[in-house]
Amino acid sequence: MGSEKRRVTGTWGSKVARASLLGALTVATLVGPLALSGCRTSEDDVHQWARKLSGPKRLVAVLTHDKYSPELRVEAALTLVTMKPRGGRAVGLLGGDDFPGLLEVLTEMPAEKRDAIVNGLVPALESGITAPVAPDGTDGSFPYKDAAFALLTQDGGSLVAAPEMRERLEKALTTWTQTNFEKRFDDTSQLYGMEQVLRLLKANGVRGLSPLLAADFKKIDSVARLIKELGDDATKADASARLVKVALHVDSEAWTKQKAPGVEAANKASKIQVSEKQFQAQLAAYQEEELLRVFSAMKSVGQKPTVDYLIGYAQNDKNPEKRRAAALAALEGNLDRQNAEQAKAMLDFVANDTTPDSIRDVAARRVGELSRDQVAERLYSLFGNKRWQVRWTVASLLLKMSEAKHIDEFMQKLGKVREMALSEPLAYGPLLADVKGEKPEVLVAKYASAGNAVPARLTALGYYYRNGSRNDLPAVEAYKADGAKVPACPKEAEACEWKCGVAENNQLVQKDVKTVGDYVTYCIVPALSSRDPAPPAPAAATP
């Protein structure tokens, strides 16, 4: 309920019909026993009606009739605000099947009469919104907050005409969001949720949330996300700096000592007996879980403090590999494309032979978010790395960052490679399908011909390994007799062999690939043969 914005809908028909109904309700209520007896309606009567079945109709009558004092009409409005829901619906605010609620009534009122009631209602709403939570944990602020939010948003906010009244309600709502945040964020009984309120308040709403970012704060990721979406630059910078402090604390020995008693208590409660080594492993897992939660919040907020921290954390090879990779993952979308030092740091991860593959892969993704001009030269320099997997990573990355105008340079650089793995051209070729600026078939025809270096030819023909269909077989089979030798695997290379599996007599037989012709015959043709041609495009309709 709290996550979906509510709005009064037109259940009352046309404006004329609604006005007629309101008048009928007023007359019917006034000629009741109370009116006929000549008794004056008091605040006590108004409060008692909230508990009666016909109470909402009577309250609407007081609210809409000029015979009642302004103070009593405001009290009737406030009573509608605080009425208990009926059947899960806030009938005082939204109305029921046979009577309108406060919002509908105010919408239909003449502006001057409505303004008098709303202006009188605002101080009571302020008080209810900012009232402290009861000692037993009861939070009575929700109906006041829901009413304020509804008034500020109904019909584009036209129900609160006076700027000073809007400001008072928005200030009260801002205070509300910064108090008892975790419980209020999760409470499902409210009509409008915390996020809706913050999106109404925008930068002013989230400005006071960054101080909530602490080690034991359960909604750290939610607050970070909202600050990212709604906050101004100063709020984002403050949140970023606070998150660094949180991460430093969580990653400290002081944090594990602080949490150790709780883990021990949980083990005892579950009747689990663990060795000292197992207990330390539990603490480490707990710490890792919390640290990764902070990294996730850092990813949301970004900004220089968290970027510098995450890069430094990933660079420290004393930190666990999983955490270092997570730190690089949290940099997604947050690197400065104009910052040469940040680019160098990512490229160093890719280039360093001691970088674990899991970290290199994430670093390569971060490099892919940078400018091609910024990183291409350094990536090309890694084509000669003794580990083919490094070239496979950077060459694939370069292709993903390239346009058609860059492909000639790429093929020339790749053509100088003397040792490579079969997996390389089979991975590079399909990426030509996404190169902008030229049709892939044109690029394939240009670089598959005999005038190119073999690594470039293999890459071009590798396009068909994941693309095309049987319709492309004639173009590919023309290379079956090509005797140009393929590069050899690097010495002592891991997971490198030039073999492709071919179905023979219902068995998969591994065939040695020694030439371009073998590559086409054993690797490319079987892939194309297994793929049905694309259906023809529908014929254009004749006029």
Coordinates of C-alpha atoms in Angstrom, one line a residue:
M1 CA 0.0 0.0 0.0
G2 CA 2.8 2.4 0.9
S3 CA 4.6 2.1 -2.3
E4 CA 1.7 2.9 -4.6
K5 CA 0.6 6.5 -5.0
R6 CA -3.0 7.0 -4.2
R7 CA -5.2 9.6 -5.9
V8 CA -8.9 10.4 -5.5
T9 CA -10.6 9.3 -8.7
G10 CA -13.8 10.4 -10.4
T11 CA -16.1 7.9 -8.6
W12 CA -18.7 10.7 -8.1
G13 CA -19.4 11.4 -11.8
S14 CA -19.5 14.9 -13.2
K15 CA -18.7 18.0 -11.3
V16 CA -22.4 18.9 -11.3
A17 CA -23.4 15.5 -10.0
R18 CA -20.8 15.7 -7.3
A19 CA -22.0 19.1 -6.2
S20 CA -25.5 17.8 -6.1
L21 CA -24.5 14.8 -4.0
L22 CA -22.6 16.9 -1.5
G23 CA -25.7 19.2 -1.2
A24 CA -28.0 16.2 -0.7
L25 CA -25.7 14.8 2.0
T26 CA -25.6 18.1 3.8
V27 CA -29.4 18.5 3.8
A28 CA -30.0 14.9 4.8
T29 CA -27.6 15.2 7.7
L30 CA -29.0 18.6 8.8
V31 CA -32.6 17.3 9.0
G32 CA -31.6 14.4 11.2
P33 CA -32.4 14.1 14.9
L34 CA -29.6 16.4 16.0
A35 CA -30.7 19.3 13.8
L36 CA -34.4 18.9 14.5
S37 CA -33.8 18.9 18.3
G38 CA -32.2 22.3 18.0
C39 CA -29.0 21.2 19.7
R40 CA -25.7 22.9 18.7
T41 CA -23.1 20.7 17.1
S42 CA -19.9 20.8 19.2
E43 CA -16.4 19.4 18.9
D44 CA -17.4 16.5 21.1
D45 CA -20.1 15.6 18.6
V46 CA -17.7 15.8 15.7
H47 CA -15.2 13.5 17.5
Q48 CA -17.9 11.0 18.4
W49 CA -19.2 10.8 14.8
A50 CA -15.8 9.4 13.7
R51 CA -16.8 6.1 15.4
K52 CA -20.3 5.9 14.0
L53 CA -21.3 4.3 10.7
S54 CA -22.9 7.5 9.4
G55 CA -20.1 9.6 10.9
P56 CA -18.3 10.5 7.7
K57 CA -21.5 11.8 6.1
R58 CA -22.1 14.1 9.1
L59 CA -18.6 15.3 9.1
V60 CA -18.8 16.1 5.5
A61 CA -22.0 18.1 6.2
V62 CA -20.3 20.2 8.9
L63 CA -17.3 20.7 6.6
T64 CA -19.4 22.0 3.7
H65 CA -22.1 24.0 5.4
D66 CA -21.7 27.7 6.1
K67 CA -23.8 27.6 9.3
Y68 CA -20.9 26.1 11.2
S69 CA -18.0 28.2 12.5
P70 CA -14.6 28.0 10.7
E71 CA -13.1 26.4 13.8
L72 CA -15.7 23.6 13.8
R73 CA -15.3 23.0 10.1
V74 CA -11.5 22.7 10.5
E75 CA -12.1 20.2 13.4
A76 CA -14.4 18.2 11.1
A77 CA -11.7 18.1 8.5
L78 CA -9.1 17.0 11.1
T79 CA -11.5 14.3 12.3
L80 CA -11.8 12.9 8.8
V81 CA -8.0 12.9 8.6
T82 CA -7.6 10.8 11.8
M83 CA -10.5 8.4 11.3
K84 CA -9.6 4.8 11.5
P85 CA -9.6 3.0 8.2
R86 CA -12.7 0.9 7.3
G87 CA -12.2 -2.2 5.4
G88 CA -8.5 -1.2 4.9
R89 CA -9.5 2.1 3.2
A90 CA -8.9 5.6 4.6
V91 CA -12.5 6.6 4.2
G92 CA -12.1 9.9 6.0
L93 CA -9.5 11.0 3.4
L94 CA -10.6 9.1 0.3
G95 CA -14.4 8.6 0.9
G96 CA -16.5 5.5 0.6
D97 CA -19.0 4.0 -1.8
D98 CA -21.8 6.4 -0.9
F99 CA -20.0 9.5 0.4
P100 CA -17.0 11.6 -0.5
G101 CA -13.8 12.0 1.6
L102 CA -11.9 15.1 2.6
L103 CA -10.0 15.4 -0.6
E104 CA -13.0 15.2 -2.8
V105 CA -14.9 17.7 -0.7
L106 CA -12.0 20.2 -0.7
T107 CA -11.6 19.8 -4.5
E108 CA -15.2 20.8 -5.1
M109 CA -15.2 23.7 -2.7
P110 CA -14.8 27.3 -3.9
A111 CA -11.2 28.4 -3.5
E112 CA -11.8 31.0 -0.8
K113 CA -13.7 28.6 1.4
R114 CA -11.2 25.8 0.8
D115 CA -8.3 28.0 1.6
A116 CA -9.8 28.9 5.0
I117 CA -10.2 25.3 6.0
V118 CA -6.8 24.2 4.6
N119 CA -5.0 27.1 6.3
G120 CA -6.7 26.2 9.6
L121 CA -5.8 22.5 9.1
V122 CA -2.1 23.0 8.5
P123 CA -1.0 23.7 12.1
A124 CA -2.8 20.5 13.3
L125 CA -1.1 18.5 10.6
E126 CA 2.3 19.9 11.4
S127 CA 1.8 19.0 15.1
G128 CA 0.7 15.5 14.2
I129 CA 3.5 14.9 11.7
T130 CA 6.2 16.0 14.1
A131 CA 4.8 14.4 17.3
P132 CA 7.3 12.1 19.0
V133 CA 6.8 8.4 18.9
A134 CA 5.1 7.0 22.0
P135 CA 7.3 5.2 24.6
D136 CA 5.6 1.9 23.6
G137 CA 6.7 2.5 20.0
T138 CA 3.3 3.5 18.7
D139 CA 3.7 6.0 15.8
G140 CA 0.7 8.2 15.4
S141 CA 2.1 10.4 12.7
F142 CA 0.9 8.4 9.6
P143 CA -2.6 9.8 9.1
Y144 CA -1.3 13.4 9.5
K145 CA 1.6 12.7 7.1
D146 CA -0.7 11.0 4.6
A147 CA -3.1 13.9 4.7
A148 CA -0.3 16.4 4.2
F149 CA 1.1 14.5 1.3
A150 CA -2.3 14.2 -0.3
L151 CA -3.1 17.9 0.0
L152 CA 0.3 18.8 -1.5
T153 CA -0.2 16.4 -4.5
Q154 CA -3.9 16.3 -5.2
D155 CA -4.8 18.1 -8.5
G156 CA -1.3 19.2 -8.9
G157 CA -1.1 20.6 -5.4
S158 CA -3.8 23.2 -6.0
L159 CA -5.5 22.4 -2.6
V160 CA -2.7 24.2 -0.7
A161 CA -2.7 27.6 -2.4
A162 CA -0.7 29.7 0.1
P163 CA 3.1 29.3 -0.4
E164 CA 3.8 29.7 3.3
M165 CA 1.4 26.8 4.1
R166 CA 3.1 24.5 1.5
E167 CA 6.4 25.4 3.0
R168 CA 5.2 24.5 6.5
L169 CA 3.9 21.1 5.4
E170 CA 7.0 20.3 3.4
K171 CA 9.2 21.3 6.4
A172 CA 7.2 19.0 8.7
L173 CA 7.4 16.2 6.2
T174 CA 11.1 16.7 5.9
T175 CA 11.4 16.3 9.7
W176 CA 9.2 13.2 9.5
T177 CA 11.5 11.5 7.0
Q178 CA 14.6 12.0 9.2
T179 CA 13.0 10.5 12.3
N180 CA 12.6 6.8 13.0
F181 CA 13.5 6.2 9.3
E182 CA 13.9 2.4 9.2
K183 CA 10.5 1.6 10.8
R184 CA 8.7 4.3 8.8
F185 CA 10.3 3.2 5.6
D186 CA 9.1 -0.4 6.1
D187 CA 5.6 0.3 7.5
T188 CA 3.0 -1.0 5.2
S189 CA 0.0 0.6 6.9
Q190 CA 0.6 4.0 5.6
L191 CA -1.2 5.3 2.6
Y192 CA 1.8 7.0 1.0
G193 CA 5.3 5.5 1.5
M194 CA 8.5 7.1 2.5
E195 CA 9.9 7.1 -1.0
Q196 CA 6.8 8.9 -2.3
V197 CA 7.3 11.6 0.3
L198 CA 11.0 12.0 -0.5
R199 CA 10.3 12.2 -4.2
L200 CA 7.9 15.1 -3.5
L201 CA 10.5 16.9 -1.3
K202 CA 13.3 16.2 -3.8
A203 CA 16.7 17.6 -2.8
N204 CA 15.4 19.2 0.4
G205 CA 14.0 15.9 1.5
V206 CA 17.2 13.8 1.2
R207 CA 19.6 16.5 2.4
G208 CA 19.2 15.5 6.0
L209 CA 19.5 11.8 5.3
S210 CA 23.2 11.4 4.8
P211 CA 23.9 11.6 8.6
L212 CA 21.9 8.3 8.9
L213 CA 24.6 6.5 6.9
A214 CA 26.3 4.5 9.7
A215 CA 27.6 1.0 10.1
D216 CA 24.5 -0.5 11.8
F217 CA 22.0 1.4 9.7
K218 CA 19.8 -1.2 7.9
K219 CA 18.6 1.0 5.1
I220 CA 22.0 2.2 4.0
D221 CA 21.5 1.1 0.4
S222 CA 18.0 2.6 0.1
V223 CA 19.2 6.0 1.4
A224 CA 22.2 5.9 -0.8
R225 CA 20.0 5.2 -3.9
L226 CA 17.6 8.0 -3.0
I227 CA 20.5 10.5 -2.5
K228 CA 21.9 9.5 -5.9
E229 CA 18.5 10.1 -7.5
L230 CA 17.3 13.2 -5.7
G231 CA 20.3 14.8 -3.9
D232 CA 22.2 17.9 -4.9
D233 CA 26.0 17.8 -5.4
A234 CA 26.8 18.8 -1.8
T235 CA 24.5 16.0 -0.3
K236 CA 26.1 13.4 -2.6
A237 CA 29.6 14.4 -1.7
D238 CA 28.7 14.3 2.0
A239 CA 27.1 10.9 1.7
S240 CA 30.1 9.6 -0.2
A241 CA 32.5 10.7 2.5
R242 CA 30.3 9.2 5.2
L243 CA 30.2 5.9 3.4
V244 CA 34.0 5.8 3.3
K245 CA 34.0 6.1 7.1
V246 CA 31.5 3.3 7.3
A247 CA 33.6 1.0 5.1
L248 CA 36.8 1.7 7.1
H249 CA 35.0 0.9 10.3
V250 CA 33.4 -2.3 9.0
D251 CA 36.7 -3.5 7.6
S252 CA 38.5 -3.0 10.9
E253 CA 39.4 -5.3 13.8
A254 CA 37.3 -3.1 16.1
W255 CA 34.2 -4.0 14.1
T256 CA 34.8 -7.7 14.4
K257 CA 35.4 -7.4 18.2
Q258 CA 32.2 -5.4 18.5
K259 CA 30.2 -8.1 16.6
A260 CA 31.8 -11.2 18.2
P261 CA 29.5 -11.3 21.2
G262 CA 26.5 -11.2 19.0
V263 CA 27.7 -14.1 16.8
E264 CA 28.5 -16.1 20.0
A265 CA 25.0 -15.5 21.3
A266 CA 23.5 -16.5 18.0
N267 CA 25.4 -19.8 18.1
K268 CA 24.3 -20.5 21.6
A269 CA 20.7 -19.7 20.8
S270 CA 20.9 -22.1 17.8
K271 CA 22.8 -24.7 20.0
I272 CA 25.7 -24.7 17.5
Q273 CA 29.1 -25.5 18.8
V274 CA 32.0 -24.3 16.6
S275 CA 35.8 -24.3 16.9
E276 CA 37.8 -21.1 17.2
K277 CA 38.7 -21.4 13.5
Q278 CA 35.1 -21.9 12.5
F279 CA 34.1 -18.9 14.7
Q280 CA 36.6 -16.7 13.0
A281 CA 35.3 -17.8 9.6
Q282 CA 31.8 -16.9 10.8
L283 CA 33.0 -13.4 11.7
A284 CA 34.9 -13.0 8.4
A285 CA 31.8 -14.0 6.5
Y286 CA 29.6 -11.6 8.5
Q287 CA 32.2 -8.8 7.9
E288 CA 32.3 -9.5 4.2
E289 CA 28.5 -9.4 3.9
E290 CA 28.4 -6.1 5.6
L291 CA 31.3 -4.6 3.6
L292 CA 29.7 -5.7 0.3
R293 CA 26.5 -4.0 1.5
V294 CA 28.5 -0.8 2.0
F295 CA 30.1 -1.2 -1.5
S296 CA 26.6 -1.5 -3.0
A297 CA 25.7 1.8 -1.3
M298 CA 28.9 3.4 -2.6
K299 CA 28.0 2.3 -6.1
S300 CA 24.7 4.2 -5.8
V301 CA 26.2 7.4 -4.5
G302 CA 29.5 7.5 -6.4
Q303 CA 31.6 10.7 -6.1
K304 CA 35.3 11.0 -5.6
P305 CA 35.7 9.9 -2.0
T306 CA 34.1 6.5 -2.6
V307 CA 35.9 6.1 -6.0
D308 CA 39.3 6.7 -4.5
Y309 CA 38.5 4.3 -1.6
L310 CA 37.3 1.5 -3.9
I311 CA 40.3 1.8 -6.2
G312 CA 42.6 1.7 -3.2
Y313 CA 40.9 -1.2 -1.7
A314 CA 41.0 -3.2 -4.9
Q315 CA 44.7 -2.4 -5.4
N316 CA 45.6 -3.9 -2.0
D317 CA 46.5 -7.5 -2.7
K318 CA 46.2 -8.3 1.0
N319 CA 42.5 -8.0 0.8
P320 CA 40.4 -11.1 -0.2
E321 CA 40.0 -11.5 -3.9
K322 CA 36.2 -11.6 -3.8
R323 CA 36.1 -8.3 -1.9
R324 CA 38.6 -6.7 -4.3
A325 CA 36.5 -7.7 -7.3
A326 CA 33.4 -6.4 -5.5
A327 CA 35.1 -3.0 -5.0
L328 CA 35.8 -2.8 -8.7
A329 CA 32.2 -3.8 -9.5
A330 CA 31.0 -0.9 -7.3
L331 CA 32.8 1.5 -9.5
E332 CA 30.4 0.8 -12.3
G333 CA 29.3 4.1 -13.8
N334 CA 31.3 6.2 -11.4
L335 CA 34.7 6.6 -13.0
D336 CA 35.6 10.0 -14.4
R337 CA 36.2 9.7 -18.1
Q338 CA 38.5 12.7 -17.9
N339 CA 40.6 11.3 -15.0
A340 CA 43.9 9.8 -16.3
E341 CA 44.8 8.4 -12.9
Q342 CA 41.6 6.4 -12.7
A343 CA 42.0 5.1 -16.2
K344 CA 45.6 4.0 -15.5
A345 CA 44.5 2.2 -12.3
M346 CA 42.0 0.2 -14.3
L347 CA 44.4 -0.6 -17.1
D348 CA 47.0 -1.7 -14.5
F349 CA 44.7 -4.3 -13.2
V350 CA 44.2 -5.6 -16.7
A351 CA 47.9 -5.5 -17.6
N352 CA 49.4 -7.0 -14.4
D353 CA 50.3 -10.7 -14.8
T354 CA 49.6 -11.2 -11.1
T355 CA 46.1 -9.9 -11.2
P356 CA 43.6 -12.7 -10.6
D357 CA 41.3 -13.4 -13.5
S358 CA 38.2 -12.5 -11.6
I359 CA 39.6 -9.1 -10.8
R360 CA 40.9 -8.6 -14.4
D361 CA 37.5 -9.3 -15.9
V362 CA 35.8 -6.7 -13.7
A363 CA 38.6 -4.2 -14.3
A364 CA 38.2 -4.7 -18.1
R365 CA 34.5 -3.9 -17.8
R366 CA 35.4 -0.7 -16.0
V367 CA 37.9 0.1 -18.8
G368 CA 35.0 -0.4 -21.3
E369 CA 33.2 2.5 -19.6
L370 CA 36.1 4.9 -20.4
S371 CA 36.8 6.8 -23.6
R372 CA 38.4 4.6 -26.4
D373 CA 40.9 7.3 -27.1
Q374 CA 41.9 7.2 -23.5
V375 CA 42.7 3.5 -23.3
A376 CA 43.2 2.1 -26.8
E377 CA 47.0 2.5 -27.0
R378 CA 47.6 0.8 -23.7
L379 CA 45.2 -2.1 -24.6
Y380 CA 46.9 -2.6 -27.9
S381 CA 50.3 -2.9 -26.1
L382 CA 48.9 -6.0 -24.3
F383 CA 48.4 -7.9 -27.6
G384 CA 51.8 -9.3 -27.1
N385 CA 51.2 -10.6 -23.5
K386 CA 52.5 -14.1 -22.9
R387 CA 49.1 -15.1 -21.7
W388 CA 46.6 -15.4 -24.5
Q389 CA 43.8 -14.9 -22.1
V390 CA 45.0 -11.3 -21.5
R391 CA 44.9 -10.5 -25.2
W392 CA 41.5 -12.2 -25.5
T393 CA 40.2 -9.9 -22.8
V394 CA 41.6 -6.7 -24.2
A395 CA 41.0 -7.4 -27.9
S396 CA 37.3 -8.2 -27.2
L397 CA 37.1 -5.0 -25.2
L398 CA 38.6 -3.0 -28.0
L399 CA 36.1 -4.4 -30.5
K400 CA 33.2 -3.6 -28.3
M401 CA 34.5 0.0 -28.1
S402 CA 35.2 0.3 -31.8
E403 CA 33.4 1.7 -34.8
A404 CA 34.0 0.6 -38.4
K405 CA 36.7 3.3 -38.8
H406 CA 38.8 1.5 -36.1
I407 CA 38.6 -2.0 -37.5
D408 CA 41.5 -1.6 -40.0
E409 CA 43.8 -0.6 -37.1
F410 CA 42.5 -3.5 -35.0
M411 CA 43.1 -6.1 -37.7
Q412 CA 46.6 -4.8 -38.4
K413 CA 47.5 -5.1 -34.8
L414 CA 46.0 -8.5 -34.4
G415 CA 47.7 -9.6 -37.6
K416 CA 51.1 -9.3 -36.0
V417 CA 50.3 -11.9 -33.4
R418 CA 52.2 -15.1 -33.9
E419 CA 50.7 -17.3 -31.3
M420 CA 47.1 -17.4 -30.3
A421 CA 44.3 -19.8 -29.2
L422 CA 41.4 -21.0 -31.2
S423 CA 39.0 -19.4 -28.7
E424 CA 40.2 -15.9 -29.8
P425 CA 38.9 -15.6 -33.4
L426 CA 35.8 -17.5 -32.4
A427 CA 35.2 -14.8 -29.8
Y428 CA 36.3 -11.8 -31.8
G429 CA 34.4 -12.5 -35.0
P430 CA 30.9 -12.5 -33.6
L431 CA 31.6 -9.0 -32.1
L432 CA 31.8 -7.6 -35.7
A433 CA 28.0 -7.8 -35.7
D434 CA 27.8 -4.9 -33.3
V435 CA 30.3 -2.6 -34.9
K436 CA 28.7 0.7 -35.9
G437 CA 29.3 2.3 -39.3
E438 CA 29.3 -0.7 -41.6
K439 CA 27.4 -3.9 -42.2
P440 CA 29.2 -6.9 -40.7
E441 CA 29.1 -8.8 -44.0
V442 CA 31.1 -6.0 -45.6
L443 CA 33.8 -6.2 -42.9
V444 CA 33.9 -10.0 -43.1
A445 CA 34.4 -10.0 -46.9
K446 CA 37.1 -7.4 -46.6
Y447 CA 39.2 -9.1 -44.0
A448 CA 38.6 -12.8 -44.8
S449 CA 40.4 -12.6 -48.1
A450 CA 43.8 -14.0 -48.7
G451 CA 45.5 -10.6 -48.7
N452 CA 45.1 -10.2 -44.9
A453 CA 47.2 -11.8 -42.1
V454 CA 45.8 -15.1 -40.9
P455 CA 44.7 -13.9 -37.4
A456 CA 42.6 -11.2 -39.1
R457 CA 41.1 -13.7 -41.6
L458 CA 40.2 -16.2 -38.9
T459 CA 38.6 -13.4 -36.9
A460 CA 36.5 -12.2 -39.9
L461 CA 35.4 -15.8 -40.7
G462 CA 34.7 -16.2 -37.0
Y463 CA 31.7 -13.8 -37.4
Y464 CA 29.7 -16.8 -38.8
Y465 CA 30.4 -18.9 -35.7
R466 CA 27.6 -17.1 -33.9
N467 CA 25.8 -15.4 -36.8
G468 CA 24.4 -16.2 -40.1
S469 CA 22.7 -19.4 -41.2
R470 CA 22.7 -22.1 -43.9
N471 CA 22.2 -19.3 -46.5
D472 CA 25.8 -18.2 -45.8
L473 CA 27.3 -21.7 -46.5
P474 CA 28.3 -20.9 -50.1
A475 CA 30.3 -17.9 -49.1
V476 CA 32.1 -19.7 -46.3
E477 CA 32.7 -23.0 -48.1
A478 CA 34.8 -21.2 -50.7
Y479 CA 37.6 -21.2 -48.0
K480 CA 37.5 -24.9 -47.4
A481 CA 40.6 -25.5 -49.5
D482 CA 42.6 -22.6 -48.0
G483 CA 45.9 -24.0 -46.9
A484 CA 47.2 -21.0 -44.9
K485 CA 48.5 -22.3 -41.6
V486 CA 46.8 -21.1 -38.4
P487 CA 49.0 -19.7 -35.5
A488 CA 50.2 -22.2 -32.9
C489 CA 49.3 -22.1 -29.2
P490 CA 51.8 -20.2 -27.0
K491 CA 54.1 -22.6 -25.2
E492 CA 52.8 -24.0 -22.0
A493 CA 49.5 -22.1 -22.6
E494 CA 46.5 -23.1 -20.5
A495 CA 43.2 -24.2 -22.2
C496 CA 44.7 -23.7 -25.6
E497 CA 44.3 -26.2 -28.4
W498 CA 43.3 -26.0 -32.0
K499 CA 40.5 -28.6 -32.2
C500 CA 36.8 -28.4 -33.1
G501 CA 34.2 -31.1 -32.6
V502 CA 32.5 -32.6 -35.6
A503 CA 29.5 -35.0 -35.5
E504 CA 30.4 -38.4 -37.2
N505 CA 28.2 -41.4 -36.9
N506 CA 26.2 -39.8 -34.0
Q507 CA 29.4 -39.1 -32.1
L508 CA 31.4 -35.9 -31.5
V509 CA 34.9 -36.3 -33.0
Q510 CA 37.6 -33.8 -32.2
K511 CA 39.3 -32.6 -35.4
D512 CA 42.7 -30.9 -35.5
V513 CA 42.6 -27.5 -37.0
K514 CA 45.9 -26.8 -38.8
T515 CA 44.8 -24.5 -41.7
V516 CA 42.2 -21.8 -42.5
G517 CA 40.4 -24.5 -44.5
D518 CA 40.3 -26.8 -41.5
Y519 CA 39.0 -23.9 -39.4
V520 CA 36.2 -23.3 -41.9
T521 CA 35.4 -27.0 -42.4
Y522 CA 35.5 -28.2 -38.8
C523 CA 34.5 -25.1 -36.8
I524 CA 32.4 -22.7 -39.0
V525 CA 30.5 -24.9 -41.4
P526 CA 29.0 -27.1 -38.7
A527 CA 27.8 -24.1 -36.8
L528 CA 26.1 -22.6 -39.9
S529 CA 24.6 -26.0 -40.9
S530 CA 22.9 -26.2 -37.5
R531 CA 21.1 -22.9 -38.0
D532 CA 17.9 -22.4 -40.0
P533 CA 17.8 -19.5 -42.4
A534 CA 15.9 -16.4 -41.2
P535 CA 12.3 -16.2 -42.5
P536 CA 11.9 -13.8 -45.5
A537 CA 10.6 -10.4 -44.7
P538 CA 6.8 -9.9 -45.4
A539 CA 6.0 -8.5 -48.7
A540 CA 5.0 -4.9 -48.8
A541 CA 1.2 -4.3 -49.0
T542 CA 0.0 -3.2 -52.4
P543 CA -2.0 0.0 -52.5

